[in-house]
mmCIF file of C-alpha atoms and ligand atoms in Angstrom:
data_model
loop_
_atom_site.group_PDB
_atom_site.id
_atom_site.type_symbol
_atom_site.label_atom_id
_atom_site.label_comp_id
_atom_site.label_asym_id
_atom_site.label_seq_id
_atom_site.Cartn_x
_atom_site.Cartn_y
_atom_site.Cartn_z
ATOM 1 C CA MET A 1 122.752 155.438 132.993
ATOM 2 C CA ALA A 2 122.932 155.816 136.768
ATOM 3 C CA PRO A 3 126.235 157.754 136.868
ATOM 4 C CA TRP A 4 124.728 160.549 134.774
ATOM 5 C CA GLY A 5 121.907 161.192 137.227
ATOM 6 C CA LEU A 6 119.317 161.281 134.455
ATOM 7 C CA SER A 7 116.502 159.843 136.550
ATOM 8 C CA GLY A 8 116.948 162.562 139.144
ATOM 9 C CA GLN A 9 116.908 165.245 136.442
ATOM 10 C CA LEU A 10 113.744 163.770 134.953
ATOM 11 C CA ASP A 11 112.100 163.827 138.384
ATOM 12 C CA GLY A 12 113.063 167.482 138.627
ATOM 13 C CA LEU A 13 111.314 168.224 135.334
ATOM 14 C CA ARG A 14 108.202 166.418 136.579
ATOM 15 C CA GLN A 15 108.150 168.444 139.793
ATOM 16 C CA GLN A 16 108.367 171.715 137.848
ATOM 17 C CA GLN A 17 105.629 170.574 135.460
ATOM 18 C CA LEU A 18 108.154 170.774 132.645
ATOM 19 C CA TYR A 19 108.035 167.107 131.727
ATOM 20 C CA ARG A 20 107.037 166.536 128.113
ATOM 21 C CA SER A 21 105.297 163.489 126.790
ATOM 22 C CA ARG A 22 103.909 162.489 123.445
ATOM 23 C CA GLN A 23 100.325 161.606 122.702
ATOM 24 C CA VAL A 24 99.859 158.818 120.219
ATOM 25 C CA ILE A 25 97.610 159.917 117.347
ATOM 26 C CA ASP A 26 95.694 157.175 115.655
ATOM 27 C CA GLY A 27 94.729 158.248 112.130
ATOM 28 C CA PRO A 28 95.286 161.264 109.922
ATOM 29 C CA GLN A 29 95.951 164.875 110.875
ATOM 30 C CA GLY A 30 93.046 167.202 110.504
ATOM 31 C CA ALA A 31 90.502 169.357 112.283
ATOM 32 C CA HIS A 32 89.836 166.227 114.347
ATOM 33 C CA VAL A 33 92.325 163.666 115.602
ATOM 34 C CA ASN A 34 91.861 160.370 117.394
ATOM 35 C CA ILE A 35 93.715 159.471 120.557
ATOM 36 C CA ALA A 36 93.080 156.070 122.138
ATOM 37 C CA GLY A 37 89.635 155.763 120.597
ATOM 38 C CA THR A 38 88.481 159.281 121.481
ATOM 39 C CA GLN A 39 87.977 162.027 118.922
ATOM 40 C CA PHE A 40 89.321 165.489 119.702
ATOM 41 C CA ASP A 41 88.818 168.868 118.065
ATOM 42 C CA ASN A 42 92.376 169.631 117.044
ATOM 43 C CA PHE A 43 93.469 173.227 117.626
ATOM 44 C CA SER A 44 97.152 172.434 117.935
ATOM 45 C CA SER A 45 98.518 171.567 114.507
ATOM 46 C CA ASN A 46 100.214 173.682 111.835
ATOM 47 C CA ASP A 47 98.214 172.092 109.013
ATOM 48 C CA TYR A 48 96.671 175.528 108.387
ATOM 49 C CA LEU A 49 95.252 174.826 104.927
ATOM 50 C CA ALA A 50 94.018 171.314 105.782
ATOM 51 C CA LEU A 51 96.184 169.762 103.073
ATOM 52 C CA ALA A 52 97.931 167.070 105.148
ATOM 53 C CA ASN A 53 95.115 164.613 104.479
ATOM 54 C CA ASN A 54 93.821 165.942 101.160
ATOM 55 C CA PRO A 55 92.733 163.206 98.694
ATOM 56 C CA GLU A 56 94.502 164.740 95.676
ATOM 57 C CA VAL A 57 97.726 165.129 97.619
ATOM 58 C CA ILE A 58 97.483 161.545 98.847
ATOM 59 C CA LYS A 59 96.848 160.311 95.315
ATOM 60 C CA ALA A 60 99.965 162.062 94.012
ATOM 61 C CA PHE A 61 101.975 160.511 96.835
ATOM 62 C CA LYS A 62 100.734 157.010 96.022
ATOM 63 C CA GLN A 63 101.303 157.360 92.281
ATOM 64 C CA ALA A 64 104.839 158.624 92.812
ATOM 65 C CA ALA A 65 105.547 155.753 95.220
ATOM 66 C CA ASP A 66 104.502 153.358 92.445
ATOM 67 C CA LYS A 67 106.812 155.089 89.995
ATOM 68 C CA TYR A 68 109.837 155.899 92.188
ATOM 69 C CA GLY A 69 109.553 153.447 95.061
ATOM 70 C CA VAL A 70 109.830 154.594 98.644
ATOM 71 C CA GLY A 71 113.449 155.426 99.426
ATOM 72 C CA SER A 72 115.535 157.970 97.508
ATOM 73 C CA GLY A 73 118.606 155.770 97.921
ATOM 74 C CA SER A 74 121.218 158.420 98.621
ATOM 75 C CA ALA A 75 122.054 162.071 99.099
ATOM 76 C CA HIS A 76 121.169 164.649 96.415
ATOM 77 C CA LEU A 77 124.768 164.965 95.219
ATOM 78 C CA ILE A 78 125.188 161.232 94.716
ATOM 79 C CA CYS A 79 122.098 159.740 93.063
ATOM 80 C CA GLY A 80 119.126 160.744 95.251
ATOM 81 C CA HIS A 81 117.944 163.848 93.366
ATOM 82 C CA SER A 82 114.973 162.817 91.218
ATOM 83 C CA ALA A 83 112.876 164.559 88.586
ATOM 84 C CA GLU A 84 110.283 165.216 91.326
ATOM 85 C CA HIS A 85 112.786 167.063 93.546
ATOM 86 C CA HIS A 86 113.925 169.054 90.554
ATOM 87 C CA ALA A 87 110.436 169.986 89.387
ATOM 88 C CA LEU A 88 109.330 170.993 92.884
ATOM 89 C CA GLU A 89 112.345 173.300 93.213
ATOM 90 C CA GLU A 90 111.461 175.006 89.943
ATOM 91 C CA GLU A 91 107.846 175.410 91.021
ATOM 92 C CA LEU A 92 108.839 176.800 94.433
ATOM 93 C CA ALA A 93 111.118 179.355 92.766
ATOM 94 C CA GLU A 94 108.268 180.455 90.562
ATOM 95 C CA PHE A 95 105.786 180.501 93.451
ATOM 96 C CA THR A 96 108.005 182.738 95.585
ATOM 97 C CA GLY A 97 109.195 184.950 92.732
ATOM 98 C CA ARG A 98 112.809 183.968 93.314
ATOM 99 C CA SER A 99 115.398 182.795 90.764
ATOM 100 C CA ARG A 100 115.897 179.409 92.362
ATOM 101 C CA ALA A 101 114.927 177.215 95.300
ATOM 102 C CA LEU A 102 116.642 174.332 97.077
ATOM 103 C CA VAL A 103 114.703 171.683 98.982
ATOM 104 C CA PHE A 104 115.981 170.478 102.368
ATOM 105 C CA SER A 105 114.678 167.515 104.390
ATOM 106 C CA THR A 106 113.475 169.694 107.281
ATOM 107 C CA GLY A 107 113.216 173.360 108.159
ATOM 108 C CA TYR A 108 115.581 172.808 111.032
ATOM 109 C CA MET A 109 118.224 171.548 108.601
ATOM 110 C CA ALA A 110 117.564 174.335 106.086
ATOM 111 C CA ASN A 111 118.196 177.045 108.680
ATOM 112 C CA MET A 112 121.247 175.351 110.161
ATOM 113 C CA GLY A 113 122.737 174.654 106.756
ATOM 114 C CA ALA A 114 122.066 178.070 105.263
ATOM 115 C CA ILE A 115 123.397 180.155 108.143
ATOM 116 C CA ALA A 116 126.505 178.047 108.624
ATOM 117 C CA SER A 117 127.236 178.205 104.877
ATOM 118 C CA LEU A 118 127.070 181.973 104.742
ATOM 119 C CA VAL A 119 128.802 183.210 107.886
ATOM 120 C CA GLY A 120 131.712 182.086 110.038
ATOM 121 C CA LYS A 121 134.156 183.106 112.701
ATOM 122 C CA ASN A 122 134.830 186.679 111.571
ATOM 123 C CA ASP A 123 131.208 187.501 110.814
ATOM 124 C CA GLU A 124 128.195 188.539 112.876
ATOM 125 C CA VAL A 125 124.581 187.346 113.078
ATOM 126 C CA PHE A 126 121.681 189.449 114.407
ATOM 127 C CA GLN A 127 118.427 187.825 115.483
ATOM 128 C CA ASP A 128 115.120 188.587 117.160
ATOM 129 C CA LYS A 129 114.933 186.952 120.601
ATOM 130 C CA LEU A 130 111.767 185.073 119.652
ATOM 131 C CA ASN A 131 113.273 183.466 116.563
ATOM 132 C CA HIS A 132 112.793 179.736 116.050
ATOM 133 C CA ALA A 133 115.348 177.423 117.681
ATOM 134 C CA SER A 134 116.712 176.353 114.292
ATOM 135 C CA LEU A 135 117.771 179.917 113.398
ATOM 136 C CA ILE A 136 119.423 180.266 116.787
ATOM 137 C CA ASP A 137 121.202 176.928 116.488
ATOM 138 C CA GLY A 138 122.336 177.804 112.953
ATOM 139 C CA ALA A 139 123.992 180.952 114.292
ATOM 140 C CA LEU A 140 125.611 178.965 117.112
ATOM 141 C CA ILE A 141 127.140 176.297 114.879
ATOM 142 C CA SER A 142 128.313 178.881 112.355
ATOM 143 C CA GLY A 143 130.806 180.167 114.935
ATOM 144 C CA ALA A 144 129.919 183.776 114.044
ATOM 145 C CA LYS A 145 129.467 186.461 116.686
ATOM 146 C CA PHE A 146 125.830 186.349 117.711
ATOM 147 C CA LYS A 147 123.698 189.280 118.867
ATOM 148 C CA ARG A 148 120.031 189.036 119.838
ATOM 149 C CA TYR A 149 117.620 191.951 120.156
ATOM 150 C CA PRO A 150 114.381 192.046 122.178
ATOM 151 C CA HIS A 151 111.318 190.943 120.196
ATOM 152 C CA GLY A 152 110.488 193.464 117.467
ATOM 153 C CA ASP A 153 112.912 196.057 118.868
ATOM 154 C CA LEU A 154 114.398 197.332 115.620
ATOM 155 C CA LYS A 155 115.821 200.388 117.343
ATOM 156 C CA ARG A 156 118.002 198.048 119.359
ATOM 157 C CA LEU A 157 118.901 196.164 116.178
ATOM 158 C CA GLY A 158 119.977 199.486 114.652
ATOM 159 C CA GLN A 159 122.298 200.131 117.602
ATOM 160 C CA LEU A 160 123.795 196.650 117.359
ATOM 161 C CA LEU A 161 124.390 197.077 113.624
ATOM 162 C CA ALA A 162 125.992 200.479 114.170
ATOM 163 C CA GLN A 163 128.336 199.025 116.807
ATOM 164 C CA SER A 164 129.409 196.167 114.587
ATOM 165 C CA SER A 165 132.735 196.247 112.803
ATOM 166 C CA SER A 166 132.211 192.858 111.158
ATOM 167 C CA LYS A 167 132.508 192.855 107.411
ATOM 168 C CA LYS A 168 129.802 190.261 106.816
ATOM 169 C CA LYS A 169 126.575 190.760 108.730
ATOM 170 C CA LEU A 170 123.486 188.544 108.565
ATOM 171 C CA ILE A 171 120.098 189.557 109.957
ATOM 172 C CA ALA A 172 117.750 186.576 110.389
ATOM 173 C CA SER A 173 114.156 186.703 111.567
ATOM 174 C CA ASP A 174 111.007 184.653 111.670
ATOM 175 C CA GLY A 175 108.451 186.206 109.295
ATOM 176 C CA VAL A 176 105.472 185.124 111.402
ATOM 177 C CA PHE A 177 106.625 184.300 114.935
ATOM 178 C CA SER A 178 105.802 180.696 115.683
ATOM 179 C CA MET A 179 104.613 181.040 119.277
ATOM 180 C CA ASP A 180 103.080 184.532 119.094
ATOM 181 C CA GLY A 181 101.618 184.655 115.603
ATOM 182 C CA ASP A 182 102.633 188.270 115.034
ATOM 183 C CA GLU A 183 104.546 189.421 111.955
ATOM 184 C CA ALA A 184 108.050 190.845 111.750
ATOM 185 C CA ASN A 185 108.381 194.346 110.292
ATOM 186 C CA VAL A 186 110.180 193.030 107.232
ATOM 187 C CA VAL A 187 109.855 196.292 105.284
ATOM 188 C CA GLU A 188 111.926 198.035 107.951
ATOM 189 C CA LEU A 189 114.287 195.059 108.299
ATOM 190 C CA ALA A 190 114.923 195.155 104.548
ATOM 191 C CA SER A 191 115.746 198.827 104.617
ATOM 192 C CA MET A 192 118.041 198.411 107.647
ATOM 193 C CA ALA A 193 119.771 195.518 105.928
ATOM 194 C CA GLN A 194 120.325 197.601 102.818
ATOM 195 C CA GLN A 195 121.708 200.546 104.788
ATOM 196 C CA SER A 196 124.061 198.427 106.862
ATOM 197 C CA LYS A 197 125.058 196.185 103.930
ATOM 198 C CA SER A 198 123.802 193.145 105.802
ATOM 199 C CA LEU A 199 122.260 190.036 104.299
ATOM 200 C CA LEU A 200 118.619 189.518 105.280
ATOM 201 C CA MET A 201 117.127 186.078 105.826
ATOM 202 C CA ILE A 202 113.424 185.547 106.562
ATOM 203 C CA ASP A 203 112.017 182.260 107.863
ATOM 204 C CA ASP A 204 108.406 182.252 106.687
ATOM 205 C CA ALA A 205 107.447 178.794 107.993
ATOM 206 C CA HIS A 206 104.128 180.133 109.316
ATOM 207 C CA GLY A 207 103.417 182.735 106.637
ATOM 208 C CA ILE A 208 103.746 180.594 103.531
ATOM 209 C CA GLY A 209 100.354 179.377 102.310
ATOM 210 C CA VAL A 210 98.507 181.587 104.769
ATOM 211 C CA LEU A 211 99.464 185.155 103.827
ATOM 212 C CA GLY A 212 99.385 186.826 100.408
ATOM 213 C CA GLN A 213 96.828 186.554 97.640
ATOM 214 C CA ARG A 214 98.346 183.357 96.228
ATOM 215 C CA GLY A 215 99.611 182.099 99.559
ATOM 216 C CA GLY A 216 103.142 183.259 98.805
ATOM 217 C CA GLY A 217 103.532 184.286 102.427
ATOM 218 C CA LEU A 218 104.548 187.428 104.243
ATOM 219 C CA LEU A 219 106.889 188.582 101.479
ATOM 220 C CA GLU A 220 104.125 188.330 98.889
ATOM 221 C CA LYS A 221 101.815 190.239 101.231
ATOM 222 C CA LEU A 222 104.416 192.991 101.683
ATOM 223 C CA GLY A 223 105.574 192.925 98.041
ATOM 224 C CA LEU A 224 109.218 192.299 98.922
ATOM 225 C CA ASP A 225 111.383 190.839 96.174
ATOM 226 C CA GLN A 226 114.658 188.941 96.083
ATOM 227 C CA GLN A 227 116.639 192.182 96.053
ATOM 228 C CA GLN A 228 115.076 193.276 99.326
ATOM 229 C CA VAL A 229 115.007 189.862 101.004
ATOM 230 C CA PRO A 230 117.792 187.814 99.427
ATOM 231 C CA ILE A 231 117.260 184.682 101.546
ATOM 232 C CA LEU A 232 113.773 183.250 101.983
ATOM 233 C CA MET A 233 113.244 180.050 103.909
ATOM 234 C CA ALA A 234 109.903 178.290 104.337
ATOM 235 C CA THR A 235 108.716 174.847 105.329
ATOM 236 C CA LEU A 236 106.588 172.296 103.508
ATOM 237 C CA GLY A 237 105.292 170.524 106.631
ATOM 238 C CA LYS A 238 102.921 173.251 107.827
ATOM 239 C CA SER A 239 100.528 174.946 105.374
ATOM 240 C CA LEU A 240 101.644 172.738 102.508
ATOM 241 C CA GLY A 241 100.754 169.642 104.476
ATOM 242 C CA THR A 242 103.726 167.409 103.608
ATOM 243 C CA ALA A 243 107.297 167.536 104.938
ATOM 244 C CA GLY A 244 110.557 169.319 104.277
ATOM 245 C CA ALA A 245 111.568 172.905 103.621
ATOM 246 C CA PHE A 246 113.303 175.114 101.092
ATOM 247 C CA ILE A 247 115.560 178.106 100.714
ATOM 248 C CA ALA A 248 114.861 180.466 97.806
ATOM 249 C CA GLY A 249 117.084 183.170 96.378
ATOM 250 C CA ASP A 250 119.463 183.927 93.555
ATOM 251 C CA ASP A 251 121.598 181.473 91.632
ATOM 252 C CA ALA A 252 124.803 182.216 93.564
ATOM 253 C CA LEU A 253 123.042 181.624 96.899
ATOM 254 C CA ILE A 254 121.579 178.290 95.838
ATOM 255 C CA GLU A 255 124.833 177.080 94.251
ATOM 256 C CA THR A 256 126.705 178.066 97.417
ATOM 257 C CA LEU A 257 124.292 176.016 99.541
ATOM 258 C CA ILE A 258 124.701 173.019 97.239
ATOM 259 C CA GLN A 259 128.497 173.233 97.664
ATOM 260 C CA ARG A 260 128.584 174.037 101.376
ATOM 261 C CA ALA A 261 125.442 173.301 103.403
ATOM 262 C CA ARG A 262 126.377 170.252 105.450
ATOM 263 C CA SER A 263 122.740 169.513 106.315
ATOM 264 C CA TYR A 264 122.051 169.358 102.577
ATOM 265 C CA ILE A 265 125.119 167.436 101.478
ATOM 266 C CA PHE A 266 125.421 164.803 104.184
ATOM 267 C CA THR A 267 121.888 163.482 104.309
ATOM 268 C CA THR A 268 119.654 161.208 102.285
ATOM 269 C CA ALA A 269 117.290 163.024 99.928
ATOM 270 C CA MET A 270 113.598 162.996 100.828
ATOM 271 C CA PRO A 271 111.396 160.392 99.151
ATOM 272 C CA SER A 272 110.263 161.431 95.673
ATOM 273 C CA ALA A 273 106.674 160.715 96.685
ATOM 274 C CA THR A 274 106.838 163.500 99.275
ATOM 275 C CA MET A 275 108.007 165.867 96.545
ATOM 276 C CA ALA A 276 105.228 164.774 94.163
ATOM 277 C CA ALA A 277 102.636 165.251 96.917
ATOM 278 C CA THR A 278 104.020 168.710 97.650
ATOM 279 C CA ARG A 279 103.771 169.707 93.991
ATOM 280 C CA VAL A 280 100.031 169.032 94.177
ATOM 281 C CA SER A 281 99.559 170.758 97.527
ATOM 282 C CA LEU A 282 101.468 173.764 96.180
ATOM 283 C CA ARG A 283 99.015 173.962 93.298
ATOM 284 C CA LEU A 284 96.002 173.622 95.611
ATOM 285 C CA CYS A 285 97.467 176.254 97.936
ATOM 286 C CA GLN A 286 97.581 178.748 95.076
ATOM 287 C CA GLN A 287 94.326 177.879 93.343
ATOM 288 C CA GLU A 288 91.979 177.194 96.224
ATOM 289 C CA THR A 289 91.855 180.669 97.698
ATOM 290 C CA TRP A 290 88.754 179.665 99.703
ATOM 291 C CA ARG A 291 91.126 177.984 102.161
ATOM 292 C CA ARG A 292 92.679 181.334 103.134
ATOM 293 C CA GLU A 293 89.278 183.047 103.149
ATOM 294 C CA LYS A 294 87.778 180.394 105.418
ATOM 295 C CA LEU A 295 90.768 180.566 107.722
ATOM 296 C CA ALA A 296 90.465 184.356 107.993
ATOM 297 C CA ALA A 297 86.759 184.040 108.840
ATOM 298 C CA LEU A 298 87.411 181.439 111.554
ATOM 299 C CA ILE A 299 90.202 183.546 113.063
ATOM 300 C CA ALA A 300 87.918 186.601 113.126
ATOM 301 C CA GLN A 301 85.129 184.543 114.726
ATOM 302 C CA PHE A 302 87.527 183.319 117.403
ATOM 303 C CA ARG A 303 88.952 186.772 118.165
ATOM 304 C CA ARG A 304 85.488 188.322 118.464
ATOM 305 C CA GLY A 305 84.335 185.564 120.794
ATOM 306 C CA ALA A 306 87.510 185.572 122.876
ATOM 307 C CA GLU A 307 87.305 189.325 123.373
ATOM 308 C CA GLN A 308 83.715 188.965 124.570
ATOM 309 C CA LEU A 309 84.949 186.388 127.080
ATOM 310 C CA GLY A 310 87.567 188.856 128.288
ATOM 311 C CA LEU A 311 90.474 186.674 127.201
ATOM 312 C CA GLN A 312 93.777 188.443 126.635
ATOM 313 C CA LEU A 313 94.812 188.000 123.006
ATOM 314 C CA ILE A 314 98.061 188.838 121.214
ATOM 315 C CA ALA A 315 97.929 191.208 118.219
ATOM 316 C CA SER A 316 97.988 188.383 115.665
ATOM 317 C CA THR A 317 95.980 188.080 112.466
ATOM 318 C CA THR A 318 97.492 184.707 111.621
ATOM 319 C CA PRO A 319 96.161 181.225 112.505
ATOM 320 C CA ILE A 320 98.391 181.271 115.608
ATOM 321 C CA GLN A 321 96.276 182.697 118.452
ATOM 322 C CA PRO A 322 97.992 182.212 121.809
ATOM 323 C CA ILE A 323 96.497 182.832 125.232
ATOM 324 C CA VAL A 324 99.278 183.626 127.684
ATOM 325 C CA LEU A 325 98.576 182.189 131.146
ATOM 326 C CA GLY A 326 101.995 182.775 132.680
ATOM 327 C CA SER A 327 102.903 179.595 134.576
ATOM 328 C CA ASN A 328 103.497 175.921 133.934
ATOM 329 C CA GLN A 329 100.776 175.018 136.360
ATOM 330 C CA ALA A 330 98.142 177.300 134.818
ATOM 331 C CA VAL A 331 98.868 176.215 131.291
ATOM 332 C CA MET A 332 98.919 172.479 132.072
ATOM 333 C CA LEU A 333 95.687 172.757 134.015
ATOM 334 C CA ALA A 334 93.973 174.702 131.219
ATOM 335 C CA ALA A 335 95.074 172.184 128.573
ATOM 336 C CA GLU A 336 93.820 169.325 130.767
ATOM 337 C CA ARG A 337 90.465 171.049 131.205
ATOM 338 C CA LEU A 338 90.122 171.569 127.468
ATOM 339 C CA LYS A 339 90.961 167.931 126.925
ATOM 340 C CA LYS A 340 87.964 167.009 129.086
ATOM 341 C CA HIS A 341 85.893 168.923 126.510
ATOM 342 C CA ASN A 342 87.589 166.833 123.784
ATOM 343 C CA ILE A 343 89.675 169.781 122.639
ATOM 344 C CA LEU A 344 93.377 169.543 121.908
ATOM 345 C CA VAL A 345 95.562 172.671 122.209
ATOM 346 C CA GLY A 346 99.304 173.042 122.665
ATOM 347 C CA ALA A 347 100.496 173.824 126.208
ATOM 348 C CA ILE A 348 103.708 175.733 125.557
ATOM 349 C CA ARG A 349 106.302 176.067 128.302
ATOM 350 C CA HIS A 350 109.931 177.048 128.772
ATOM 351 C CA PRO A 351 112.288 176.745 126.885
ATOM 352 C CA THR A 352 109.985 177.043 123.867
ATOM 353 C CA VAL A 353 108.789 180.363 125.321
ATOM 354 C CA ALA A 354 110.256 182.580 128.058
ATOM 355 C CA LYS A 355 109.464 181.755 131.688
ATOM 356 C CA GLY A 356 106.375 183.690 132.762
ATOM 357 C CA SER A 357 104.894 183.668 129.246
ATOM 358 C CA GLU A 358 103.645 180.069 129.272
ATOM 359 C CA ARG A 359 100.652 179.818 126.996
ATOM 360 C CA LEU A 360 97.980 177.868 125.218
ATOM 361 C CA ARG A 361 98.960 177.924 121.558
ATOM 362 C CA ILE A 362 95.665 177.739 119.705
ATOM 363 C CA THR A 363 95.909 177.274 115.949
ATOM 364 C CA PHE A 364 93.266 177.288 113.243
ATOM 365 C CA SER A 365 92.864 175.368 110.033
ATOM 366 C CA ALA A 366 90.720 175.779 106.934
ATOM 367 C CA GLY A 367 89.295 172.380 107.906
ATOM 368 C CA HIS A 368 87.652 173.682 111.093
ATOM 369 C CA THR A 369 83.946 174.487 111.215
ATOM 370 C CA GLU A 370 82.254 177.474 112.857
ATOM 371 C CA GLU A 371 80.683 175.010 115.297
ATOM 372 C CA GLN A 372 84.109 173.793 116.362
ATOM 373 C CA VAL A 373 85.210 177.367 117.056
ATOM 374 C CA ASP A 374 82.027 177.971 119.085
ATOM 375 C CA HIS A 375 82.718 174.805 121.049
ATOM 376 C CA LEU A 376 86.289 175.981 121.727
ATOM 377 C CA LEU A 377 85.052 179.382 122.878
ATOM 378 C CA SER A 378 82.524 177.915 125.272
ATOM 379 C CA ALA A 379 85.199 175.625 126.737
ATOM 380 C CA LEU A 380 87.521 178.612 127.194
ATOM 381 C CA GLU A 381 84.928 180.548 129.170
ATOM 382 C CA GLY A 382 86.278 181.419 132.581
ATOM 383 C CA MET A 383 89.912 180.729 131.725
ATOM 384 C CA GLY A 384 92.751 183.240 131.586
HETATM 385 C C1 PLP B 1 108.590 174.534 112.226
HETATM 386 C C2 PLP B 1 109.599 175.603 112.052
HETATM 387 C C3 PLP B 1 110.884 175.314 111.586
HETATM 388 C C4 PLP B 1 111.375 173.913 111.409
HETATM 389 O O1 PLP B 1 110.791 173.294 110.348
HETATM 390 P P1 PLP B 1 110.702 171.691 110.306
HETATM 391 O O2 PLP B 1 110.466 171.372 108.897
HETATM 392 O O3 PLP B 1 109.590 171.315 111.216
HETATM 393 O O4 PLP B 1 112.037 171.193 110.813
HETATM 394 C C5 PLP B 1 111.742 176.382 111.333
HETATM 395 N N1 PLP B 1 111.357 177.645 111.565
HETATM 396 C C6 PLP B 1 110.141 177.954 112.052
HETATM 397 C C7 PLP B 1 109.784 179.379 112.294
HETATM 398 C C8 PLP B 1 109.236 176.937 112.320
HETATM 399 O O5 PLP B 1 108.058 177.227 112.850
#
């Protein structure tokens, strides 16, 4: 690869402390994880409801593997769409109060496929600057005009909409922002979308399971229906503890995605066992409300403690509680120090977040104990 100069570029990343490497986890996800024989308190995963290693979910996975085997064999439109995929879609539609739902293999693919199916060259997409990469990439591959507004700046969005002469307009936003943990003002977005005759798409990857009485996410919490938010996307690999994602909306939307979404059509369907496991985790998510209550208590405990330590928090009530440190060096050093206390947190750098807003991304799970949060707080003392 010498002619491409890759080694030199990699050295450059190392010098700027932007080099990324993977840690090899040995064992299941949970409030603790093992790395090379050492146990860490895990404050870095998105397994908010502690369902990724739940015995009932695992049992459903195993039973479905016995019944359906491991591989789905082909794409959904050929012969890969099983009774488990179908049943999960019906249950997700019911759960979100939408007419229908369509399961994708990943959230990344759901966002890319949905946006590119709905808008094209003569259309325009409007997005919050802090939206997830998959929403941004979906807008880019769609070929539509693409406008981004500063985080949460709906006044600016209003100006951009007013300036637009495009016939088809799509507004897309994270529901809960993945690196900040704050919530989009979806009530206002819905009303702006209605006024400007735009389509509204909300990516609730971090709200589903966590927000709302039944865990239906930000839209359940705000009481927004399919009329107000016609395109809802959420993932299965975070709160629901498995893998994949879905888009929910009306019949015409879902049928359009089945005909057009390239990331749906040209890929092998997920294993049926993953779908069967998700059906159980979806039930647990709704029934076991103690998971959301416990999570809320742990988040409150953390915020109280962090404020006492003088740490600068973001206005987030979700399990995502970042501490912005502002440089690669500071954030890498802080994560290293926490690791010495056997605590794992995400050290988030550019391009995941803007330069100067490098942060520790601390996340909570219903599987954590109060003692673990106390331990985290004492390790954070003197940082930030
Ligand atoms: C994680 C995430 C995705 C991507 O979902 P995957 O299933 O991991 O591909 C999309 N949007 C947001 C906001 C996310 O946080």
